[in-house]
Amino acid sequence: MATTIGIFTIVVGMICWIGQSLSLIAPDFAVKLGMLEPKEEMDESFYIIDAKVLGTNDMALTWILPVSAIMMIFNVKYWPILALIGSGVFVYFSGYIILSRLILKTAGKKVGSNNSQIIGYVFSLFWIIASIGMSILAVDHFYET
C-alpha cells in the first residue's frame, strides 16, 4: 500500500511541480498543455497572483512531497520529515486553489473556464489525497521506530 501511495504521490506531485514551473517560466506553453488558464479567461489581478506569485512559491516548494515519496520507496532515512513538510505545502495551496476560485467566482470575478475550474478542483483533491496518504505513512513510520 505504501508503494502505491508513493507512486500516486510522485505522479500527481510532479504534475503539480512541472505545471507550476511551466506556468511561471513558459506560460504560453502551460496554457497549450492545459496547466494554466488563458489570461483573458481570468481576472487580471487573479491571473498575476495565480500564475506568477503562486507559481513562484509552488515551483520553490512543491518538489518536496514527490521527493519524499521517492525517498520513502528507496527507504531513505529522512523521508517522513519531508513528507510532513510537503504535505502541509500541498494541503495549503490546494485549499488556496479551491477557495480562491469559489470565492472570486461568487464575487463575479473571472476565474477560468468551467472546464479549467473542474480540472483545478480534481487535481486539488488528488493533491490533498496524496498529502493525507503521505502524512499517515510518515506518522505511522515515526510510531514504528
XYZ file of C-alpha atoms in Angstrom:
145
model
C 0.000 0.000 0.000
C 2.846 2.397 0.837
C 4.356 1.883 -2.617
C 1.007 2.636 -4.281
C 0.620 5.838 -2.266
C 4.224 6.728 -3.084
C 3.801 6.234 -6.824
C 0.499 8.155 -6.820
C 2.204 10.986 -4.913
C 5.158 11.063 -7.306
C 2.862 11.252 -10.355
C 0.430 13.892 -9.082
C 3.213 15.773 -7.302
C 5.355 16.018 -10.420
C 2.344 17.112 -12.477
C 1.946 19.919 -9.955
C 5.603 20.936 -9.849
C 6.038 20.799 -13.641
C 2.740 22.611 -14.225
C 3.546 25.400 -11.798
C 7.088 25.723 -13.124
C 5.823 25.972 -16.706
C 3.151 28.474 -15.642
C 5.888 30.699 -14.317
C 8.640 30.124 -16.885
C 6.662 29.392 -20.079
C 3.040 30.488 -19.551
C 2.048 30.187 -23.225
C 3.239 26.568 -23.294
C 1.465 25.886 -19.972
C -1.781 27.213 -21.485
C -1.354 24.914 -24.522
C -0.924 21.942 -22.170
C -3.969 22.989 -20.109
C -1.869 23.621 -16.996
C -2.733 27.330 -16.875
C -5.860 29.213 -17.817
C -5.559 31.722 -20.672
C -5.011 35.238 -19.361
C -8.235 36.510 -20.931
C -10.317 33.935 -19.000
C -9.176 35.272 -15.632
C -9.456 38.484 -13.691
C -6.170 40.341 -14.267
C -5.137 40.502 -10.598
C -6.098 36.878 -10.028
C -4.033 35.832 -13.060
C -0.960 37.637 -11.717
C -1.377 36.128 -8.253
C -2.180 32.644 -9.513
C 0.372 32.357 -12.324
C 3.230 34.468 -11.004
C 3.044 34.689 -7.203
C 1.697 31.213 -6.512
C 3.720 29.822 -9.419
C 6.961 31.121 -7.891
C 6.064 29.802 -4.461
C 4.944 26.420 -5.788
C 7.991 26.000 -8.017
C 10.147 26.539 -4.931
C 8.201 24.196 -2.630
C 6.106 21.573 -4.415
C 9.058 19.317 -5.232
C 9.236 18.352 -1.534
C 6.291 15.923 -1.414
C 7.122 13.879 -4.545
C 10.781 13.740 -3.490
C 9.690 12.441 -0.077
C 7.736 9.688 -1.864
C 10.812 8.740 -3.885
C 12.845 8.694 -0.667
C 10.192 6.509 1.012
C 10.238 3.984 -1.821
C 14.044 3.779 -1.584
C 13.910 3.743 2.224
C 15.944 6.924 2.701
C 16.032 7.754 6.397
C 14.554 11.272 6.482
C 11.608 10.809 4.115
C 8.943 11.226 6.850
C 10.142 14.735 7.697
C 9.964 15.844 4.072
C 6.604 14.073 3.715
C 5.074 16.075 6.546
C 6.513 19.375 5.288
C 5.487 18.644 1.697
C 2.022 17.530 2.770
C 1.479 20.818 4.561
C 2.524 22.718 1.437
C 0.185 20.682 -0.775
C -2.830 20.977 1.534
C -2.288 24.732 1.830
C -2.038 25.504 -1.864
C -4.821 23.041 -2.771
C -7.053 24.907 -0.359
C -5.988 28.165 -1.995
C -6.813 26.833 -5.461
C -10.281 25.687 -4.417
C -11.251 28.583 -2.163
C -9.877 31.391 -4.333
C -11.874 30.188 -7.303
C -15.081 29.629 -5.337
C -14.912 32.980 -3.539
C -13.806 35.047 -6.537
C -16.421 33.416 -8.777
C -19.097 34.236 -6.193
C -17.852 37.839 -6.271
C -18.317 37.924 -10.055
C -14.630 37.689 -10.999
C -13.313 35.653 -13.928
C -11.538 32.508 -12.640
C -11.127 30.485 -15.828
C -13.450 28.356 -17.912
C -15.754 25.842 -16.269
C -13.552 23.055 -17.636
C -10.363 24.523 -16.175
C -12.087 25.060 -12.829
C -13.169 21.406 -12.719
C -9.638 20.285 -13.588
C -8.280 22.526 -10.820
C -10.710 21.106 -8.271
C -9.992 17.499 -9.301
C -6.226 17.909 -9.116
C -6.515 19.771 -5.823
C -8.445 16.788 -4.480
C -5.726 14.428 -5.770
C -3.052 16.547 -4.079
C -4.951 16.544 -0.794
C -5.358 12.749 -1.009
C -1.617 12.347 -1.673
C -0.866 14.654 1.265
C -3.094 12.734 3.636
C -1.673 9.408 2.482
C 1.940 10.512 2.899
C 1.189 12.129 6.268
C -0.384 8.935 7.587
C 2.575 6.883 6.349
C 5.040 9.346 7.919
C 3.303 9.372 11.312
C 2.992 5.599 11.194
C 6.719 5.365 10.453
C 7.528 7.518 13.496
C 5.456 5.241 15.737
C 7.092 2.098 14.319
C 10.594 3.210 15.264
